[in-house]
């Protein structure tokens, strides 16, 4: 299910570029303006719902924090459960953790050990707002697979294609909009 060019334009135009945030040289893709634009938000969610209706998914997992917004709405629309992948130290029950490299140093994401219930091999879609280097999302895919589920695709609203973050994923990768 591909995105019509007018839908792409509506979504693209609703995302704001903030230069030099959070540090000099980074152009931050601000999706709060998309969230505040009901037309763009529903075009995006309709597109994702249509794409994933036929995938027979068991869960949507979202990455802390903007992946929670898109992922939980999508899960509800698909009639399935939502699982949060959180930054270290936020989840209250027993967790599994995965470290990943940042430009300087490391960060860590966690998931509840029983997030996908008893059934082994649950089919999971991972959602986040943006893929840059891909480090965060690859760690999240590893976590999903570590706790006995199967991440079949990682889905992003935006991809910074010039960073080649989609290389080396264990799952398929889909981006609504790619910036070259
Ligand atoms: P990465 O692990 O490098 O793919 O970074 C992805 C995470 O950082 C996502 O959760 C994004 O929300 C955030 N991120 C990285 N770069 C940007 C950017 N230029 N604009 C907005 N968010 C970004």
PDB file of C-alpha atoms and ligand atoms in Angstrom:
ATOM      1  CA  UNK A   1       0.000   0.000   0.000  1.00  0.00           C
ATOM      2  CA  UNK A   2       1.907   3.051  -1.214  1.00  0.00           C
ATOM      3  CA  UNK A   3       1.340   6.634  -0.172  1.00  0.00           C
ATOM      4  CA  UNK A   4      -0.353   8.917  -2.717  1.00  0.00           C
ATOM      5  CA  UNK A   5       1.758  11.971  -3.526  1.00  0.00           C
ATOM      6  CA  UNK A   6      -0.830  14.420  -2.141  1.00  0.00           C
ATOM      7  CA  UNK A   7      -0.912  12.426   1.131  1.00  0.00           C
ATOM      8  CA  UNK A   8       2.876  12.530   1.266  1.00  0.00           C
ATOM      9  CA  UNK A   9       2.794  16.298   0.781  1.00  0.00           C
ATOM     10  CA  UNK A  10       0.194  16.778   3.548  1.00  0.00           C
ATOM     11  CA  UNK A  11       2.340  14.780   6.004  1.00  0.00           C
ATOM     12  CA  UNK A  12       5.667  16.341   4.891  1.00  0.00           C
ATOM     13  CA  UNK A  13       4.287  19.877   5.155  1.00  0.00           C
ATOM     14  CA  UNK A  14       3.014  19.226   8.677  1.00  0.00           C
ATOM     15  CA  UNK A  15       6.474  18.323  10.077  1.00  0.00           C
ATOM     16  CA  UNK A  16       8.623  21.265  11.155  1.00  0.00           C
ATOM     17  CA  UNK A  17      12.414  21.504  10.845  1.00  0.00           C
ATOM     18  CA  UNK A  18      14.186  22.952  13.884  1.00  0.00           C
ATOM     19  CA  UNK A  19      17.821  23.733  13.032  1.00  0.00           C
ATOM     20  CA  UNK A  20      20.548  23.206  15.655  1.00  0.00           C
ATOM     21  CA  UNK A  21      18.361  21.264  18.125  1.00  0.00           C
ATOM     22  CA  UNK A  22      19.327  19.607  20.459  1.00  0.00           C
ATOM     23  CA  UNK A  23      22.846  20.601  19.371  1.00  0.00           C
ATOM     24  CA  UNK A  24      24.541  22.536  16.551  1.00  0.00           C
ATOM     25  CA  UNK A  25      24.411  20.829  13.142  1.00  0.00           C
ATOM     26  CA  UNK A  26      21.308  18.666  13.841  1.00  0.00           C
ATOM     27  CA  UNK A  27      18.086  19.461  11.982  1.00  0.00           C
ATOM     28  CA  UNK A  28      15.417  18.188  14.373  1.00  0.00           C
ATOM     29  CA  UNK A  29      12.243  16.875  12.724  1.00  0.00           C
ATOM     30  CA  UNK A  30       9.502  18.198  15.000  1.00  0.00           C
ATOM     31  CA  UNK A  31       6.371  16.029  14.764  1.00  0.00           C
ATOM     32  CA  UNK A  32       4.384  18.059  17.338  1.00  0.00           C
ATOM     33  CA  UNK A  33       3.102  20.153  14.405  1.00  0.00           C
ATOM     34  CA  UNK A  34       1.881  16.951  12.717  1.00  0.00           C
ATOM     35  CA  UNK A  35       0.082  15.911  15.920  1.00  0.00           C
ATOM     36  CA  UNK A  36      -1.594  19.317  16.101  1.00  0.00           C
ATOM     37  CA  UNK A  37      -2.813  19.068  12.496  1.00  0.00           C
ATOM     38  CA  UNK A  38      -5.872  16.769  12.491  1.00  0.00           C
ATOM     39  CA  UNK A  39      -5.893  16.333   8.690  1.00  0.00           C
ATOM     40  CA  UNK A  40      -2.208  15.305   8.518  1.00  0.00           C
ATOM     41  CA  UNK A  41      -2.499  13.093  11.619  1.00  0.00           C
ATOM     42  CA  UNK A  42      -5.470  11.184  10.250  1.00  0.00           C
ATOM     43  CA  UNK A  43      -3.951  10.842   6.744  1.00  0.00           C
ATOM     44  CA  UNK A  44      -0.902   9.274   8.407  1.00  0.00           C
ATOM     45  CA  UNK A  45      -2.873   6.966  10.695  1.00  0.00           C
ATOM     46  CA  UNK A  46      -5.211   5.907   7.837  1.00  0.00           C
ATOM     47  CA  UNK A  47      -2.190   5.046   5.707  1.00  0.00           C
ATOM     48  CA  UNK A  48      -0.570   2.971   8.456  1.00  0.00           C
ATOM     49  CA  UNK A  49      -3.844   1.229   9.293  1.00  0.00           C
ATOM     50  CA  UNK A  50      -4.439   0.291   5.634  1.00  0.00           C
ATOM     51  CA  UNK A  51      -0.879  -0.963   5.258  1.00  0.00           C
ATOM     52  CA  UNK A  52      -0.927  -3.196   8.343  1.00  0.00           C
ATOM     53  CA  UNK A  53      -4.503  -4.526   8.316  1.00  0.00           C
ATOM     54  CA  UNK A  54      -3.437  -7.499   6.197  1.00  0.00           C
ATOM     55  CA  UNK A  55      -0.331  -8.360   8.229  1.00  0.00           C
ATOM     56  CA  UNK A  56      -2.124 -10.473  10.849  1.00  0.00           C
ATOM     57  CA  UNK A  57      -0.101  -8.831  13.633  1.00  0.00           C
ATOM     58  CA  UNK A  58      -0.396  -9.811  17.303  1.00  0.00           C
ATOM     59  CA  UNK A  59       1.094  -6.613  18.819  1.00  0.00           C
ATOM     60  CA  UNK A  60       2.435  -3.175  18.005  1.00  0.00           C
ATOM     61  CA  UNK A  61       5.509  -2.111  20.023  1.00  0.00           C
ATOM     62  CA  UNK A  62       6.435   1.574  20.254  1.00  0.00           C
ATOM     63  CA  UNK A  63       9.727   3.240  21.186  1.00  0.00           C
ATOM     64  CA  UNK A  64       9.850   5.761  24.069  1.00  0.00           C
ATOM     65  CA  UNK A  65       8.424   8.378  23.660  1.00  0.00           C
ATOM     66  CA  UNK A  66       7.139   9.493  20.259  1.00  0.00           C
ATOM     67  CA  UNK A  67       6.709   5.899  19.093  1.00  0.00           C
ATOM     68  CA  UNK A  68       4.075   5.542  21.838  1.00  0.00           C
ATOM     69  CA  UNK A  69       1.807   8.080  20.151  1.00  0.00           C
ATOM     70  CA  UNK A  70       1.720   6.550  16.671  1.00  0.00           C
ATOM     71  CA  UNK A  71       2.117   2.959  17.860  1.00  0.00           C
ATOM     72  CA  UNK A  72      -0.678   2.954  20.404  1.00  0.00           C
ATOM     73  CA  UNK A  73      -3.194   4.542  18.030  1.00  0.00           C
ATOM     74  CA  UNK A  74      -2.255   2.018  15.354  1.00  0.00           C
ATOM     75  CA  UNK A  75      -2.606  -0.893  17.803  1.00  0.00           C
ATOM     76  CA  UNK A  76      -6.070   0.294  18.774  1.00  0.00           C
ATOM     77  CA  UNK A  77      -7.110   0.698  15.149  1.00  0.00           C
ATOM     78  CA  UNK A  78      -5.863  -2.830  14.361  1.00  0.00           C
ATOM     79  CA  UNK A  79      -7.641  -4.224  17.427  1.00  0.00           C
ATOM     80  CA  UNK A  80      -4.427  -5.574  19.000  1.00  0.00           C
ATOM     81  CA  UNK A  81      -2.281  -4.840  22.075  1.00  0.00           C
ATOM     82  CA  UNK A  82       0.410  -2.199  22.478  1.00  0.00           C
ATOM     83  CA  UNK A  83       3.813  -2.784  24.127  1.00  0.00           C
ATOM     84  CA  UNK A  84       6.128   0.057  25.221  1.00  0.00           C
ATOM     85  CA  UNK A  85       9.891  -0.191  24.704  1.00  0.00           C
ATOM     86  CA  UNK A  86      11.204   2.223  27.341  1.00  0.00           C
ATOM     87  CA  UNK A  87      14.376   4.018  28.291  1.00  0.00           C
ATOM     88  CA  UNK A  88      16.245   2.344  31.144  1.00  0.00           C
ATOM     89  CA  UNK A  89      14.713   2.435  34.626  1.00  0.00           C
ATOM     90  CA  UNK A  90      11.103   3.278  33.716  1.00  0.00           C
ATOM     91  CA  UNK A  91       9.391  -0.129  33.586  1.00  0.00           C
ATOM     92  CA  UNK A  92       8.200  -1.486  36.959  1.00  0.00           C
ATOM     93  CA  UNK A  93       8.218  -5.285  36.400  1.00  0.00           C
ATOM     94  CA  UNK A  94      11.103  -7.637  35.443  1.00  0.00           C
ATOM     95  CA  UNK A  95      12.784  -6.372  32.287  1.00  0.00           C
ATOM     96  CA  UNK A  96      15.203  -7.407  29.559  1.00  0.00           C
ATOM     97  CA  UNK A  97      17.627  -4.682  28.454  1.00  0.00           C
ATOM     98  CA  UNK A  98      19.672  -3.923  25.369  1.00  0.00           C
ATOM     99  CA  UNK A  99      22.518  -1.416  25.103  1.00  0.00           C
ATOM    100  CA  UNK A 100      23.250   0.523  21.941  1.00  0.00           C
ATOM    101  CA  UNK A 101      25.887   3.023  20.872  1.00  0.00           C
ATOM    102  CA  UNK A 102      25.297   6.725  20.592  1.00  0.00           C
ATOM    103  CA  UNK A 103      27.637   9.208  18.954  1.00  0.00           C
ATOM    104  CA  UNK A 104      29.345   9.483  22.354  1.00  0.00           C
ATOM    105  CA  UNK A 105      28.757   6.639  24.805  1.00  0.00           C
ATOM    106  CA  UNK A 106      25.806   4.260  25.235  1.00  0.00           C
ATOM    107  CA  UNK A 107      22.103   4.240  25.923  1.00  0.00           C
ATOM    108  CA  UNK A 108      19.813   1.387  26.954  1.00  0.00           C
ATOM    109  CA  UNK A 109      16.224   0.356  26.224  1.00  0.00           C
ATOM    110  CA  UNK A 110      14.101  -2.143  28.134  1.00  0.00           C
ATOM    111  CA  UNK A 111      10.986  -4.253  27.698  1.00  0.00           C
ATOM    112  CA  UNK A 112       8.927  -6.285  30.169  1.00  0.00           C
ATOM    113  CA  UNK A 113       9.925  -9.934  30.077  1.00  0.00           C
ATOM    114  CA  UNK A 114       6.268 -11.009  29.694  1.00  0.00           C
ATOM    115  CA  UNK A 115       5.261  -8.176  27.317  1.00  0.00           C
ATOM    116  CA  UNK A 116       3.936 -10.527  24.626  1.00  0.00           C
ATOM    117  CA  UNK A 117       2.175 -12.997  26.901  1.00  0.00           C
ATOM    118  CA  UNK A 118       2.568 -16.769  26.896  1.00  0.00           C
ATOM    119  CA  UNK A 119       2.407 -17.294  23.134  1.00  0.00           C
ATOM    120  CA  UNK A 120       5.877 -17.765  21.595  1.00  0.00           C
ATOM    121  CA  UNK A 121       6.584 -16.168  18.221  1.00  0.00           C
ATOM    122  CA  UNK A 122       3.942 -13.412  18.491  1.00  0.00           C
ATOM    123  CA  UNK A 123       4.056 -11.266  15.325  1.00  0.00           C
ATOM    124  CA  UNK A 124       5.130  -7.752  16.266  1.00  0.00           C
ATOM    125  CA  UNK A 125       5.371  -4.461  14.405  1.00  0.00           C
ATOM    126  CA  UNK A 126       7.809  -1.922  15.879  1.00  0.00           C
ATOM    127  CA  UNK A 127       6.932   1.791  15.474  1.00  0.00           C
ATOM    128  CA  UNK A 128       8.896   5.000  16.012  1.00  0.00           C
ATOM    129  CA  UNK A 129       8.670   8.530  14.655  1.00  0.00           C
ATOM    130  CA  UNK A 130      12.079   8.672  12.997  1.00  0.00           C
ATOM    131  CA  UNK A 131      15.045   6.506  12.052  1.00  0.00           C
ATOM    132  CA  UNK A 132      18.412   8.239  11.991  1.00  0.00           C
ATOM    133  CA  UNK A 133      21.381   5.867  12.554  1.00  0.00           C
ATOM    134  CA  UNK A 134      18.986   3.013  13.387  1.00  0.00           C
ATOM    135  CA  UNK A 135      20.735   2.177  16.686  1.00  0.00           C
ATOM    136  CA  UNK A 136      17.662   2.663  18.883  1.00  0.00           C
ATOM    137  CA  UNK A 137      15.331   0.675  16.650  1.00  0.00           C
ATOM    138  CA  UNK A 138      17.789  -2.202  16.123  1.00  0.00           C
ATOM    139  CA  UNK A 139      18.145  -2.515  19.914  1.00  0.00           C
ATOM    140  CA  UNK A 140      14.324  -2.559  20.192  1.00  0.00           C
ATOM    141  CA  UNK A 141      14.031  -5.287  17.512  1.00  0.00           C
ATOM    142  CA  UNK A 142      16.604  -7.354  19.429  1.00  0.00           C
ATOM    143  CA  UNK A 143      14.617  -6.923  22.651  1.00  0.00           C
ATOM    144  CA  UNK A 144      11.356  -8.037  21.021  1.00  0.00           C
ATOM    145  CA  UNK A 145      13.051 -11.139  19.640  1.00  0.00           C
ATOM    146  CA  UNK A 146      14.906 -11.818  22.933  1.00  0.00           C
ATOM    147  CA  UNK A 147      11.650 -12.140  24.889  1.00  0.00           C
ATOM    148  CA  UNK A 148      10.331 -14.761  22.456  1.00  0.00           C
ATOM    149  CA  UNK A 149       8.318 -12.696  19.978  1.00  0.00           C
ATOM    150  CA  UNK A 150       9.101 -12.044  16.305  1.00  0.00           C
ATOM    151  CA  UNK A 151       9.522  -8.499  15.051  1.00  0.00           C
ATOM    152  CA  UNK A 152       8.476  -8.725  11.419  1.00  0.00           C
ATOM    153  CA  UNK A 153       8.809  -5.047  10.485  1.00  0.00           C
ATOM    154  CA  UNK A 154      10.122  -1.770  11.907  1.00  0.00           C
ATOM    155  CA  UNK A 155       8.020   1.206  10.771  1.00  0.00           C
ATOM    156  CA  UNK A 156       8.913   4.900  10.891  1.00  0.00           C
ATOM    157  CA  UNK A 157       7.101   8.087   9.959  1.00  0.00           C
ATOM    158  CA  UNK A 158      10.406   9.525   8.685  1.00  0.00           C
ATOM    159  CA  UNK A 159      13.756   8.119   7.598  1.00  0.00           C
ATOM    160  CA  UNK A 160      16.956  10.128   7.243  1.00  0.00           C
ATOM    161  CA  UNK A 161      18.058   8.033   4.257  1.00  0.00           C
ATOM    162  CA  UNK A 162      21.531   9.568   4.018  1.00  0.00           C
ATOM    163  CA  UNK A 163      22.483   7.971   7.380  1.00  0.00           C
ATOM    164  CA  UNK A 164      21.837   4.433   6.007  1.00  0.00           C
ATOM    165  CA  UNK A 165      20.194   3.446   9.304  1.00  0.00           C
ATOM    166  CA  UNK A 166      18.079   0.738   7.647  1.00  0.00           C
ATOM    167  CA  UNK A 167      21.139  -1.459   6.996  1.00  0.00           C
ATOM    168  CA  UNK A 168      21.616  -4.488   9.228  1.00  0.00           C
ATOM    169  CA  UNK A 169      18.060  -4.891  10.571  1.00  0.00           C
ATOM    170  CA  UNK A 170      16.832  -8.381  11.457  1.00  0.00           C
ATOM    171  CA  UNK A 171      13.319  -7.272  10.455  1.00  0.00           C
ATOM    172  CA  UNK A 172      11.910  -5.589   7.365  1.00  0.00           C
ATOM    173  CA  UNK A 173      12.014  -1.772   7.457  1.00  0.00           C
ATOM    174  CA  UNK A 174       9.274   0.597   6.220  1.00  0.00           C
ATOM    175  CA  UNK A 175       9.289   4.399   6.261  1.00  0.00           C
ATOM    176  CA  UNK A 176       6.330   6.545   5.293  1.00  0.00           C
ATOM    177  CA  UNK A 177       8.632   9.374   4.168  1.00  0.00           C
ATOM    178  CA  UNK A 178      12.344   9.137   3.311  1.00  0.00           C
ATOM    179  CA  UNK A 179      14.524  12.220   3.237  1.00  0.00           C
ATOM    180  CA  UNK A 180      17.585  11.787   0.986  1.00  0.00           C
TER     181      UNK A 180
HETATM  182  P1  LIG B   1      18.777   6.648  15.901  1.00  0.00           P
HETATM  183  O1  LIG B   1      18.963   5.632  17.002  1.00  0.00           O
HETATM  184  O2  LIG B   1      20.053   7.356  15.532  1.00  0.00           O
HETATM  185  O3  LIG B   1      18.084   6.053  14.693  1.00  0.00           O
HETATM  186  O4  LIG B   1      17.844   7.794  16.495  1.00  0.00           O
HETATM  187  C1  LIG B   1      16.480   7.597  16.528  1.00  0.00           C
HETATM  188  C2  LIG B   1      15.825   8.248  17.731  1.00  0.00           C
HETATM  189  O5  LIG B   1      16.309   9.575  17.955  1.00  0.00           O
HETATM  190  C3  LIG B   1      14.340   8.363  17.465  1.00  0.00           C
HETATM  191  O6  LIG B   1      13.646   8.002  18.647  1.00  0.00           O
HETATM  192  C4  LIG B   1      14.120   9.799  17.061  1.00  0.00           C
HETATM  193  O7  LIG B   1      12.948  10.295  17.657  1.00  0.00           O
HETATM  194  C5  LIG B   1      15.363  10.559  17.571  1.00  0.00           C
HETATM  195  N1  LIG B   1      16.004  11.399  16.528  1.00  0.00           N
HETATM  196  C6  LIG B   1      17.240  11.221  16.000  1.00  0.00           C
HETATM  197  N2  LIG B   1      17.539  12.179  15.105  1.00  0.00           N
HETATM  198  C7  LIG B   1      16.453  12.973  15.029  1.00  0.00           C
HETATM  199  C8  LIG B   1      16.113  14.148  14.249  1.00  0.00           C
HETATM  200  N3  LIG B   1      16.965  14.683  13.350  1.00  0.00           N
HETATM  201  N4  LIG B   1      14.903  14.706  14.425  1.00  0.00           N
HETATM  202  C9  LIG B   1      14.019  14.155  15.313  1.00  0.00           C
HETATM  203  N5  LIG B   1      14.273  13.083  16.074  1.00  0.00           N
HETATM  204  C10 LIG B   1      15.472  12.484  15.948  1.00  0.00           C
END
